[in-house]
Amino acid sequence: MPHLARQIGQRLGLSLLTLLLLSIVVFAGAQVLPGNVGRAILGPLADPAAVAAINHELGADQPLVLRYLGWIGKFLLGDMGQSYVFRSPVAPFVGAALLNSLKLAAVAFVIVVPLSIGAGVYAATRVGRWQDRTISIAGLSLTVVPEFVSAIALILLFGVWLRWLPISAAIRPGTDWLEQLRRLIMPALPLVIVLFGYIARMARAGTVAALEADYTRTAVLKGLPQRTVIFRHVLRNALLPTITVVASQIGYMIGGLVVVETLFRYQGIGSLILMAARGKDLPMLEAGILVVGALFVLATLAADMLQAGLDPRQRAR
Amino acid sequence: MSERSGLGRVVRSSVFLAGLVIVLFWVGCALFGRWLVPIDPYRDDLLNTLAAPSAAHWFGTDQLGRDVFARVVVGAGPILSVAPAATLLATVAGTALGLLTGYVGGWLDTVLGRLIEVLLALPLIVVSLLVLVALGPSTITVIAVIAIIFTPLIARTVRAAVLAERGLDYVAAAELRGESAANIMFVEILPNVLPPILVETTVRLGYAIFTVASLSFLGFGIQPPSADWGLAISENYGMIVGGYWWTVSFAAAATASLVVGVNLVADGIQAALE
C-alpha cells in the first residue's frame, strides 16, 4: 500500500507544520503582552535596576528569535519553563492538570457518545416524523447554549433543590475514585449538552445516507432481518464521518473545560489556563495553550488514520 | 414557483419565525429597555441587597441591591452590540478574502489554508483569552479578537462558493470581455455567492454570542458595571448555594433564549436556501 503510506506521510507533515505555526502563534501572542515581564513580577513600584536584573535572569531581554528557539527547544525536551507566579517548573502543573481534565473529558465522552449516536440513528430511522424533528431541534438548540448557562440550570436543579450531586468538583487528596466520579458527573453534563447536538446530527446524516444507499436496498431485498441490515450494513458506513466529528470536538471540549472547570472549581487544564491568563503567568499560559493545541492536532490525526483504516475505499484508493 | 424558493420559504418556516420572534424581542429590549424598565438598572441599594422576587422587584435584587428585572432587560444591549459588530466585521473582511483566494488563488490561498488549520486547532475561547491577556480586556478588543478569528473561517466558506462559480460561463464571458479582476469578483461573482454568505453570517452570529457570553463570564469580555448577562452570572453564581437563585437564573434563561433564537433563525435560513 504505497499510496496509503504516502497519504499518512503527507498527513503527518501537515500536522507537524500546523504544530510549528501553532507554537509561533502562541509565542508571538504571548510576547505582545503589555509592559515587561520583570515589571509584571515585581510590580509598578520596583526599582528599574531590579526589573532589568530579573529580565536578564529570565532571558526576557534577548532578541525574539533567540527566545523562541530557546523556548521551543526546551519545550520539546519536556522543560516548559518556570512559572512567574509559582517560581517553580511549569511542567508538573500542566501534567497534573491535564490528567484531571482527561478524567473529566472521559466522563463526558462516555456519556455523550452512546447517547448522541443512539439518538441520531433513531432519528434517522424516523426521518421527517415528530421523533426526528424533536431530536434535531432539541439537539440544535442545546448545542448553542453556553456551558455556564446550562451549568447554572444543572447546579440549581441537582445541586441546590434536589441535592443529588455535589456542586463542587474539587478533589482533595485521599478522595476515593467513586467519589471523584460522582463529583465529575455534574461538570461533565454541560459538555455533554453542547456535544450532543453535533454528534447526533452527524450520526443522523450518516445513517440517512446509508439507509438510502444501494447496498442497503440490496440487503433488504435479500431478505435480511432489519436488525442485521442496520447493524451490519448501515451503521458501519454511517458512523465513519461521526468518528471525525467526535475527534474534532476535542478542540471545542478544551474551550468548554475552561468555563466548566472554573465554575465547578476543578483543577484541570482549562482552569489552569484561565488562572495563568488572570495572573499573566506567561510560561504557564504558553505551555497550557500549546499542550492543548498539540493534543487537538494529534487527536485529529488519529481520527483521520482511524477513518482511513476503517474505510476500505480509502485504503484501496 | 418562485415563492417556493428563497425568501418565501424562509418566511414560511415555523422554526425561522419562532427564532425571529425571540431575537426581535431581545433586540427591542436592547434598543428601548432603558426607557421601559421602572427602576434604574445601575442604581445600588445597599439596604435592600439580595431581596427575593416581590411586587417591588419582580426578579429580586442582586448583591448590590440592583433590580434584577431591569438589569436583565437592559442586559440584552451589550451582547447584541458586541456580537453583531464582530460578526459584521468578519463577514466583510472574510468575504473580500474569500473572493481573493477563491478567484485569484496562488500563495495567498495556500497561506490562508494553513492559517485556518492552525486557528481550528485552538479552541475559540483559548485563543481569545491569549489575545485578551496580551491587549487587556475591553469591548473593542473583544470585537476585534472575534472578528479576526472569524474572518478566515468565513473566507473559507466564501472561497468554496467562489471556486464553484469561477468555472461557469458567465465568469469566462466577463474575462473575455476584458473586465478587471476586481470587477469580476465584486460585480459578477459576489451577487451569486450571497446565499452561502448569509447562512455563514447567521451561524457565526450564534457562535459570536456564545463566545462573548462565555468571555464575559470568565471576566475577559464585557466589563462592569455593565448589566451584561454573562457578567451578571459571573458576579453572582457564587451565591446560588445560599439559595439566591434569582440573581443568576433570569440572566441564564435570557442568554439561553437568545442563542437558541439566533440558531433557529440560522437553521431556518439554511434549510430554506439548500
Coordinates of C-alpha atoms in Angstrom, one line a residue:
Chain A
M1 CA 0.0 0.0 0.0
P2 CA 2.5 2.7 -1.1
H3 CA -0.4 5.1 -1.6
L4 CA -1.6 4.8 1.9
A5 CA 1.9 5.3 3.2
R6 CA 2.3 8.4 1.1
Q7 CA -1.1 9.7 2.4
I8 CA -0.1 9.1 6.0
G9 CA 3.3 10.8 5.4
Q10 CA 1.5 13.8 3.9
R11 CA -0.9 14.0 6.8
L12 CA 1.9 13.7 9.3
G13 CA 3.8 16.5 7.5
L14 CA 0.7 18.7 7.6
S15 CA 0.3 18.1 11.3
L16 CA 3.9 19.0 12.0
L17 CA 3.6 22.2 10.1
T18 CA 0.4 23.1 12.0
L19 CA 2.2 22.4 15.2
L20 CA 5.1 24.7 14.2
L21 CA 2.8 27.5 13.2
L22 CA 0.8 27.0 16.4
S23 CA 3.9 27.4 18.5
I24 CA 4.8 30.6 16.7
V25 CA 1.3 32.0 17.1
V26 CA 1.3 31.1 20.8
F27 CA 4.7 32.6 21.4
A28 CA 4.0 35.7 19.3
G29 CA 0.7 36.2 21.0
A30 CA 2.2 35.9 24.5
Q31 CA 5.0 38.3 23.6
V32 CA 2.6 41.1 22.8
L33 CA 1.8 41.3 26.5
P34 CA 2.0 44.9 27.6
G35 CA 4.9 46.1 29.7
N36 CA 7.8 43.8 30.5
V37 CA 8.0 40.6 32.4
G38 CA 10.2 41.8 35.2
R39 CA 7.8 44.7 35.8
A40 CA 4.9 42.4 35.9
I41 CA 6.5 40.2 38.5
L42 CA 7.9 42.9 40.8
G43 CA 5.1 45.4 40.5
P44 CA 4.9 49.1 39.5
L45 CA 6.9 50.4 42.4
A46 CA 10.0 48.2 41.9
D47 CA 13.5 49.6 41.2
P48 CA 14.3 49.7 37.4
A49 CA 17.6 48.0 38.1
A50 CA 15.9 45.1 39.8
V51 CA 13.4 44.9 36.9
A52 CA 16.3 44.8 34.4
A53 CA 18.1 42.1 36.6
I54 CA 15.1 39.8 36.7
N55 CA 14.5 40.3 32.9
H56 CA 18.1 39.3 32.4
E57 CA 17.8 36.3 34.7
L58 CA 14.7 35.1 32.8
G59 CA 16.2 35.8 29.4
A60 CA 13.4 38.3 28.7
D61 CA 16.0 40.8 27.3
Q62 CA 17.2 38.7 24.4
P63 CA 16.0 39.0 20.8
L64 CA 12.7 37.4 20.0
V65 CA 14.0 34.8 17.6
L66 CA 16.5 33.5 20.1
R67 CA 13.9 33.5 22.8
Y68 CA 11.6 31.5 20.6
L69 CA 14.2 28.9 19.6
G70 CA 15.3 28.5 23.2
W71 CA 11.7 28.2 24.4
I72 CA 10.6 25.7 21.8
G73 CA 13.8 23.7 22.1
K74 CA 13.4 23.2 25.8
F75 CA 9.7 22.6 25.4
L76 CA 10.4 19.7 23.2
L77 CA 12.7 18.2 25.8
G78 CA 10.0 18.5 28.4
D79 CA 11.2 21.7 30.0
M80 CA 8.2 24.1 29.8
G81 CA 9.9 26.9 31.7
Q82 CA 9.4 28.4 35.1
S83 CA 6.1 29.8 36.3
Y84 CA 6.4 33.5 37.0
V85 CA 3.8 33.2 39.8
F86 CA 4.8 30.0 41.5
R87 CA 8.6 30.4 40.8
S88 CA 8.8 26.7 40.0
P89 CA 8.8 24.5 36.8
V90 CA 5.6 24.7 34.8
A91 CA 5.6 21.0 33.6
P92 CA 4.3 19.3 36.8
F93 CA 1.4 21.8 37.0
V94 CA 0.5 21.2 33.3
G95 CA 0.8 17.4 33.7
A96 CA -1.4 17.1 36.8
A97 CA -4.0 19.5 35.3
L98 CA -4.0 17.6 32.0
L99 CA -4.7 14.3 33.9
N100 CA -7.6 15.8 35.7
S101 CA -9.0 17.3 32.5
L102 CA -8.7 14.0 30.7
K103 CA -10.7 12.3 33.5
L104 CA -13.5 14.9 33.1
A105 CA -13.4 14.7 29.3
A106 CA -13.5 10.9 29.5
V107 CA -16.7 11.0 31.7
A108 CA -18.3 13.5 29.3
F109 CA -17.4 11.3 26.2
V110 CA -18.5 8.1 27.9
I111 CA -21.9 9.7 28.5
V112 CA -22.3 11.6 25.2
V113 CA -21.0 9.2 22.6
P114 CA -23.5 6.4 23.0
L115 CA -26.3 8.8 23.8
S116 CA -25.9 11.0 20.8
I117 CA -25.2 8.3 18.3
G118 CA -28.2 6.3 19.6
A119 CA -30.4 9.4 19.2
G120 CA -29.0 10.2 15.8
V121 CA -29.5 6.7 14.4
Y122 CA -33.0 6.6 15.9
A123 CA -33.9 9.9 14.4
A124 CA -32.6 8.7 11.0
T125 CA -35.0 5.7 11.1
R126 CA -37.9 8.1 11.7
V127 CA -36.9 10.8 9.2
G128 CA -39.4 13.6 9.0
R129 CA -41.6 12.3 11.8
W130 CA -42.0 14.1 15.1
Q131 CA -39.4 12.0 16.8
D132 CA -36.8 13.1 14.2
R133 CA -37.8 16.7 14.4
T134 CA -37.8 16.7 18.2
I135 CA -34.3 15.2 18.4
S136 CA -33.0 17.5 15.7
I137 CA -34.4 20.8 17.0
A138 CA -33.6 19.9 20.7
G139 CA -30.0 18.9 19.7
L140 CA -29.5 22.0 17.6
S141 CA -30.8 24.3 20.4
L142 CA -28.9 22.7 23.2
T143 CA -25.7 22.8 21.2
V144 CA -25.6 26.6 21.2
V145 CA -26.3 27.2 24.9
P146 CA -23.1 28.3 26.6
E147 CA -21.8 25.8 29.2
F148 CA -22.0 28.3 32.0
V149 CA -25.7 28.7 31.3
S150 CA -26.6 25.0 31.3
A151 CA -24.3 24.6 34.3
I152 CA -26.3 27.1 36.3
A153 CA -29.5 25.3 35.5
L154 CA -27.9 21.9 36.5
I155 CA -26.5 23.3 39.7
L156 CA -29.9 24.8 40.7
L157 CA -31.7 21.6 39.8
F158 CA -29.4 18.8 41.0
G159 CA -27.2 20.7 43.5
V160 CA -29.5 23.1 45.3
W161 CA -33.1 21.9 45.0
L162 CA -32.8 18.1 44.7
R163 CA -29.4 17.9 46.5
W164 CA -28.4 14.8 44.4
L165 CA -25.0 15.8 43.4
P166 CA -22.2 17.9 44.9
I167 CA -21.8 21.4 43.3
S168 CA -18.0 21.5 43.7
A169 CA -15.8 19.1 41.8
A170 CA -12.6 20.0 43.7
I171 CA -10.7 16.9 44.6
R172 CA -9.0 16.7 48.0
P173 CA -6.1 14.3 48.4
G174 CA -7.4 10.9 49.5
T175 CA -10.8 11.1 47.8
D176 CA -11.6 7.6 46.5
W177 CA -12.3 7.1 42.8
L178 CA -16.0 6.5 43.2
E179 CA -16.5 9.8 45.0
Q180 CA -14.3 11.5 42.3
L181 CA -16.5 10.0 39.6
R182 CA -19.6 11.3 41.4
R183 CA -18.2 14.8 41.5
L184 CA -17.4 14.7 37.8
I185 CA -20.9 14.0 36.7
M186 CA -22.3 17.5 37.0
P187 CA -19.3 19.2 35.4
A188 CA -19.4 16.7 32.5
L189 CA -23.1 17.4 31.8
P190 CA -22.7 20.9 30.3
L191 CA -20.1 19.5 27.9
V192 CA -22.5 16.6 27.1
I193 CA -25.3 19.1 26.3
V194 CA -23.1 21.0 23.8
L195 CA -21.7 17.9 22.2
F196 CA -24.9 16.0 21.9
G197 CA -26.3 18.1 19.1
Y198 CA -23.2 18.0 16.9
I199 CA -22.6 14.2 17.2
A200 CA -26.3 13.3 16.9
R201 CA -26.6 15.5 13.7
M202 CA -23.6 13.7 12.1
A203 CA -24.8 10.3 13.1
R204 CA -28.3 11.1 11.8
A205 CA -27.0 12.4 8.4
G206 CA -24.6 9.4 8.0
T207 CA -27.4 6.9 8.8
V208 CA -29.9 8.7 6.4
A209 CA -27.3 8.5 3.6
A210 CA -26.5 4.8 4.4
L211 CA -30.2 3.9 4.5
E212 CA -30.8 5.3 1.0
A213 CA -27.7 3.6 -0.4
D214 CA -27.9 0.8 -3.0
Y215 CA -26.2 -1.7 -0.7
T216 CA -28.9 -1.2 1.9
R217 CA -31.6 -1.8 -0.6
T218 CA -29.9 -4.9 -1.8
A219 CA -29.6 -6.1 1.8
V220 CA -33.3 -5.5 2.5
L221 CA -34.3 -7.2 -0.8
K222 CA -32.1 -10.1 0.0
G223 CA -34.5 -10.7 2.9
L224 CA -32.0 -9.9 5.7
P225 CA -33.7 -9.1 9.0
Q226 CA -33.9 -5.4 9.8
R227 CA -31.6 -5.8 12.8
T228 CA -28.8 -7.2 10.6
V229 CA -29.3 -4.6 7.9
I230 CA -29.0 -1.8 10.5
F231 CA -26.0 -3.2 12.4
R232 CA -24.0 -4.8 9.6
H233 CA -24.7 -2.6 6.6
V234 CA -26.0 0.8 7.7
L235 CA -24.1 1.5 11.0
R236 CA -20.7 0.6 9.7
N237 CA -21.0 3.1 6.9
A238 CA -22.9 5.7 8.9
L239 CA -20.6 6.0 11.8
L240 CA -17.4 6.7 9.8
P241 CA -18.0 10.5 9.5
T242 CA -19.1 10.5 13.1
I243 CA -15.7 9.5 14.3
T244 CA -14.2 12.6 12.7
V245 CA -16.8 14.8 14.4
V246 CA -16.1 13.2 17.8
A247 CA -12.4 13.8 17.4
S248 CA -12.9 17.4 16.0
Q249 CA -14.9 18.2 19.1
I250 CA -11.9 17.6 21.4
G251 CA -10.7 21.1 20.5
Y252 CA -14.1 22.6 21.5
M253 CA -14.1 20.4 24.6
I254 CA -10.9 22.1 25.9
G255 CA -12.5 25.6 25.4
G256 CA -15.6 24.2 27.3
L257 CA -13.3 22.9 30.0
V258 CA -12.1 26.5 30.8
V259 CA -15.6 27.5 31.6
V260 CA -16.8 24.3 33.3
E261 CA -13.6 23.8 35.4
T262 CA -13.8 27.4 36.6
L263 CA -17.4 27.1 37.5
F264 CA -17.1 23.8 39.4
R265 CA -13.7 24.7 40.9
Y266 CA -12.0 21.7 39.3
Q267 CA -8.2 21.8 38.9
G268 CA -7.8 20.9 35.2
I269 CA -6.0 22.4 32.2
G270 CA -8.9 24.8 31.4
S271 CA -8.8 26.4 34.9
L272 CA -5.0 26.3 34.8
I273 CA -5.1 28.4 31.5
L274 CA -7.6 30.8 33.0
M275 CA -5.6 31.2 36.2
A276 CA -2.4 31.8 34.1
A277 CA -4.3 34.3 32.0
R278 CA -5.6 36.2 35.1
G279 CA -2.2 36.1 36.7
K280 CA -0.4 37.0 33.5
D281 CA 1.8 33.9 34.1
L282 CA 3.2 33.8 30.6
P283 CA 5.1 30.5 30.6
M284 CA 2.2 28.7 32.2
L285 CA -0.2 30.2 29.7
E286 CA 2.0 29.4 26.7
A287 CA 2.6 25.8 27.9
G288 CA -1.1 25.2 28.6
I289 CA -2.3 26.5 25.3
L290 CA 0.5 24.7 23.3
V291 CA -0.2 21.4 25.0
V292 CA -3.9 21.8 24.4
G293 CA -3.3 22.7 20.7
A294 CA -0.9 19.8 20.2
L295 CA -3.4 17.4 21.8
F296 CA -6.0 18.5 19.4
V297 CA -3.7 18.2 16.3
L298 CA -2.8 14.7 17.5
A299 CA -6.5 13.7 18.1
T300 CA -7.4 14.9 14.6
L301 CA -4.5 13.0 13.1
A302 CA -5.6 9.9 15.0
A303 CA -9.2 10.3 13.8
D304 CA -8.1 10.6 10.2
M305 CA -6.0 7.5 10.4
L306 CA -8.8 5.6 12.1
Q307 CA -11.2 6.6 9.5
A308 CA -8.8 5.6 6.7
G309 CA -8.2 2.3 8.5
L310 CA -11.9 1.6 8.8
D311 CA -12.9 2.7 5.3
P312 CA -11.7 0.1 2.7
R313 CA -12.2 2.7 -0.1
Q314 CA -9.6 4.9 1.4
R315 CA -7.2 2.0 1.9
A316 CA -7.5 0.9 -1.8
R317 CA -7.5 4.2 -3.5
Chain B
M1 CA -42.7 28.6 -8.4
S2 CA -40.5 31.4 -7.2
E3 CA -42.5 31.5 -4.0
R4 CA -41.3 28.0 -3.1
S5 CA -37.7 29.0 -3.2
G6 CA -35.6 31.6 -1.4
L7 CA -37.2 34.2 0.7
G8 CA -40.8 32.8 0.5
R9 CA -39.7 29.5 2.0
V10 CA -37.6 31.2 4.7
V11 CA -40.5 33.3 5.9
R12 CA -42.9 30.3 6.0
S13 CA -40.6 28.1 8.1
S14 CA -42.1 27.9 11.6
V15 CA -38.6 27.3 13.1
F16 CA -37.4 30.5 11.5
L17 CA -40.4 32.5 12.7
A18 CA -40.1 31.2 16.3
G19 CA -36.4 32.2 16.3
L20 CA -37.2 35.6 14.8
V21 CA -39.8 36.4 17.5
I22 CA -37.3 35.6 20.2
V23 CA -34.5 37.6 18.6
L24 CA -36.7 40.6 17.9
F25 CA -37.9 40.6 21.5
W26 CA -34.4 40.9 22.8
V27 CA -33.5 43.5 20.1
G28 CA -36.4 45.5 21.3
C29 CA -35.2 45.2 24.9
A30 CA -31.7 46.2 23.8
L31 CA -33.0 49.3 21.9
F32 CA -35.8 50.6 24.2
G33 CA -35.3 48.7 27.5
R34 CA -33.7 51.7 29.2
W35 CA -36.9 53.6 28.9
L36 CA -39.3 50.7 29.6
V37 CA -37.9 49.5 33.0
P38 CA -39.4 51.1 36.1
I39 CA -36.2 51.1 38.1
D40 CA -32.7 52.3 37.2
P41 CA -30.7 49.1 36.4
Y42 CA -27.4 50.6 37.6
R43 CA -28.5 52.1 40.9
D44 CA -27.2 50.4 44.1
D45 CA -29.5 50.0 47.0
L46 CA -27.3 48.7 49.8
L47 CA -30.1 48.5 52.3
N48 CA -32.0 46.1 50.0
T49 CA -29.5 43.6 48.8
L50 CA -30.3 40.0 47.7
A51 CA -34.1 40.6 48.1
A52 CA -36.2 37.8 46.8
P53 CA -38.6 38.5 43.9
S54 CA -41.6 40.6 45.0
A55 CA -44.1 43.1 43.7
A56 CA -41.5 45.9 44.1
H57 CA -38.6 43.9 42.5
W58 CA -40.1 41.3 40.1
F59 CA -36.9 39.4 39.7
G60 CA -35.5 40.4 43.1
T61 CA -32.2 42.3 43.7
D62 CA -28.5 41.4 43.3
Q63 CA -25.8 41.7 45.9
L64 CA -25.5 45.4 45.4
G65 CA -29.3 45.8 45.6
R66 CA -29.7 46.5 41.9
D67 CA -33.0 45.5 40.4
V68 CA -32.5 42.2 38.5
F69 CA -35.5 42.6 36.2
A70 CA -34.3 46.0 35.0
R71 CA -30.8 44.5 34.5
V72 CA -31.9 41.5 32.5
V73 CA -34.0 43.7 30.2
V74 CA -31.1 46.2 29.7
G75 CA -28.5 43.4 29.7
A76 CA -29.6 42.5 26.1
G77 CA -27.8 45.6 24.9
P78 CA -24.1 44.9 25.3
I79 CA -24.1 41.4 23.8
L80 CA -26.4 42.4 21.0
S81 CA -24.0 45.2 20.0
V82 CA -20.7 43.4 20.5
A83 CA -21.5 40.1 18.9
P84 CA -23.2 41.5 15.7
A85 CA -20.4 44.1 15.3
A86 CA -17.7 41.4 15.4
T87 CA -19.7 39.2 13.0
L88 CA -20.3 42.1 10.6
L89 CA -16.6 43.0 10.5
A90 CA -15.6 39.4 10.0
T91 CA -18.2 39.0 7.2
V92 CA -16.9 42.0 5.3
A93 CA -13.3 41.0 5.7
G94 CA -13.9 37.3 5.2
T95 CA -15.9 37.9 2.0
A96 CA -13.2 40.0 0.5
L97 CA -10.5 37.5 1.5
G98 CA -12.6 34.6 0.2
L99 CA -13.2 36.2 -3.2
L100 CA -9.5 36.9 -3.5
T101 CA -8.3 33.5 -2.5
G102 CA -11.1 31.7 -4.5
Y103 CA -10.7 33.8 -7.7
V104 CA -7.0 34.8 -7.7
G105 CA -5.7 31.8 -5.7
G106 CA -1.9 31.4 -5.6
W107 CA 0.2 31.8 -2.5
L108 CA -2.5 33.8 -0.6
D109 CA -4.7 30.7 -0.9
T110 CA -2.0 28.4 0.5
V111 CA -1.2 30.7 3.4
L112 CA -4.9 31.1 4.3
G113 CA -5.4 27.4 4.2
R114 CA -2.6 26.8 6.7
L115 CA -3.7 29.7 8.9
I116 CA -7.2 28.3 9.1
E117 CA -5.9 24.9 10.2
V118 CA -3.9 26.5 13.0
L119 CA -6.9 28.5 14.1
L120 CA -9.1 25.5 14.1
A121 CA -6.5 23.7 16.2
L122 CA -7.2 26.1 19.1
P123 CA -10.5 26.4 20.9
L124 CA -12.0 29.9 20.3
I125 CA -12.2 30.7 24.0
V126 CA -8.5 29.9 24.5
V127 CA -7.3 32.0 21.5
S128 CA -9.4 34.9 22.7
L129 CA -8.0 34.6 26.2
L130 CA -4.5 34.7 24.9
V131 CA -5.1 37.9 22.9
L132 CA -7.2 39.5 25.6
V133 CA -4.5 38.9 28.1
A134 CA -2.0 40.4 25.7
L135 CA -4.0 43.5 24.8
G136 CA -6.1 43.9 28.0
P137 CA -9.9 43.2 28.1
S138 CA -12.1 45.9 26.6
T139 CA -15.2 45.9 24.4
I140 CA -13.2 47.0 21.3
T141 CA -10.6 44.2 21.9
V142 CA -13.3 41.6 22.3
I143 CA -14.9 42.7 19.0
A144 CA -11.5 42.8 17.2
V145 CA -10.5 39.4 18.5
I146 CA -13.7 37.6 17.5
A147 CA -13.7 39.4 14.1
I148 CA -10.1 38.4 13.4
I149 CA -10.7 34.7 14.4
F150 CA -14.0 34.5 12.3
T151 CA -12.5 36.2 9.2
P152 CA -10.6 33.2 7.9
L153 CA -13.4 30.9 8.8
I154 CA -15.9 32.9 6.7
A155 CA -13.3 33.3 4.0
R156 CA -13.1 29.6 3.7
T157 CA -16.9 29.3 3.1
V158 CA -16.8 32.1 0.6
R159 CA -13.8 30.6 -1.1
A160 CA -15.5 27.3 -1.6
A161 CA -18.6 29.1 -3.1
V162 CA -16.3 31.2 -5.4
L163 CA -14.5 28.1 -6.6
A164 CA -17.8 26.6 -7.7
E165 CA -18.7 29.8 -9.6
R166 CA -15.4 30.5 -11.3
G167 CA -15.7 27.7 -13.8
L168 CA -19.1 28.9 -15.0
D169 CA -19.7 30.5 -18.4
Y170 CA -20.6 34.0 -17.1
V171 CA -17.2 34.4 -15.5
A172 CA -15.4 33.2 -18.7
A173 CA -17.6 35.7 -20.7
A174 CA -16.6 38.5 -18.3
E175 CA -12.9 37.6 -18.6
L176 CA -13.2 37.6 -22.4
R177 CA -14.9 41.0 -22.4
G178 CA -11.7 42.1 -20.6
E179 CA -13.3 43.0 -17.3
S180 CA -10.9 43.7 -14.4
A181 CA -10.3 41.1 -11.8
A182 CA -11.9 43.3 -9.1
N183 CA -14.9 43.8 -11.3
I184 CA -15.4 40.1 -11.9
M185 CA -15.0 39.4 -8.2
F186 CA -17.2 42.0 -6.7
V187 CA -19.8 42.7 -9.5
E188 CA -20.0 39.3 -11.3
I189 CA -19.4 36.7 -8.7
L190 CA -20.3 38.3 -5.4
P191 CA -24.1 38.5 -6.0
N192 CA -24.1 34.8 -6.9
V193 CA -22.5 33.7 -3.6
L194 CA -24.6 35.9 -1.3
P195 CA -26.8 33.0 -0.1
P196 CA -24.0 30.9 1.5
I197 CA -22.6 34.1 2.9
L198 CA -25.9 34.9 4.6
V199 CA -26.1 31.4 6.1
E200 CA -22.5 31.6 7.3
T201 CA -23.1 35.0 8.8
T202 CA -26.1 33.9 10.9
V203 CA -24.3 30.8 12.0
R204 CA -21.3 32.8 13.0
L205 CA -23.5 35.3 14.9
G206 CA -24.7 32.4 17.1
Y207 CA -21.1 31.4 17.8
A208 CA -20.2 35.1 18.5
I209 CA -22.9 35.4 21.1
F210 CA -21.8 32.1 22.7
T211 CA -18.2 33.4 22.8
V212 CA -18.9 36.9 24.0
A213 CA -21.1 35.5 26.8
S214 CA -18.5 32.9 27.8
L215 CA -15.7 35.5 27.8
S216 CA -17.8 37.9 29.9
F217 CA -18.5 35.1 32.3
L218 CA -14.7 34.5 32.6
G219 CA -14.0 38.1 33.2
F220 CA -12.3 38.9 29.9
G221 CA -15.4 40.1 28.0
I222 CA -17.8 42.9 28.7
Q223 CA -16.7 44.7 31.9
P224 CA -18.5 46.0 35.0
P225 CA -20.8 47.9 35.7
S226 CA -22.5 46.7 32.5
A227 CA -25.7 44.7 33.0
D228 CA -24.5 42.1 30.6
W229 CA -25.9 38.6 31.3
G230 CA -22.6 36.7 31.3
L231 CA -21.1 39.2 33.6
A232 CA -24.1 39.1 35.9
I233 CA -23.8 35.4 36.2
S234 CA -20.1 35.7 36.9
E235 CA -20.7 38.2 39.6
N236 CA -23.4 36.2 41.4
Y237 CA -23.1 32.5 40.8
G238 CA -21.1 32.0 44.0
M239 CA -24.3 32.8 45.9
I240 CA -26.7 30.2 44.4
V241 CA -25.6 27.8 47.1
G242 CA -27.1 30.2 49.6
G243 CA -30.4 29.9 47.7
Y244 CA -30.3 33.3 45.9
W245 CA -31.3 31.6 42.7
W246 CA -32.9 34.8 41.2
T247 CA -29.5 36.6 40.9
V248 CA -28.5 34.2 38.1
S249 CA -31.4 32.2 36.8
F250 CA -33.1 35.0 34.8
A251 CA -29.8 36.1 33.2
A252 CA -29.1 32.4 32.3
A253 CA -32.6 31.9 30.8
A254 CA -32.2 35.1 28.8
T255 CA -28.8 34.0 27.4
A256 CA -30.2 30.6 26.5
S257 CA -33.3 32.0 24.8
L258 CA -31.2 34.5 22.8
V259 CA -28.7 31.9 21.5
V260 CA -31.4 29.4 20.7
G261 CA -33.4 32.1 18.9
V262 CA -30.4 33.1 16.7
N263 CA -29.7 29.5 16.0
L264 CA -33.3 28.8 15.0
V265 CA -33.2 31.8 12.6
A266 CA -29.9 30.5 11.1
D267 CA -31.3 27.0 10.8
G268 CA -34.5 28.3 9.1
I269 CA -32.5 30.3 6.5
Q270 CA -30.1 27.4 5.9
A271 CA -32.9 24.8 5.4
A272 CA -34.8 27.1 3.0
L273 CA -31.7 28.0 0.9
E274 CA -30.5 24.5 0.5

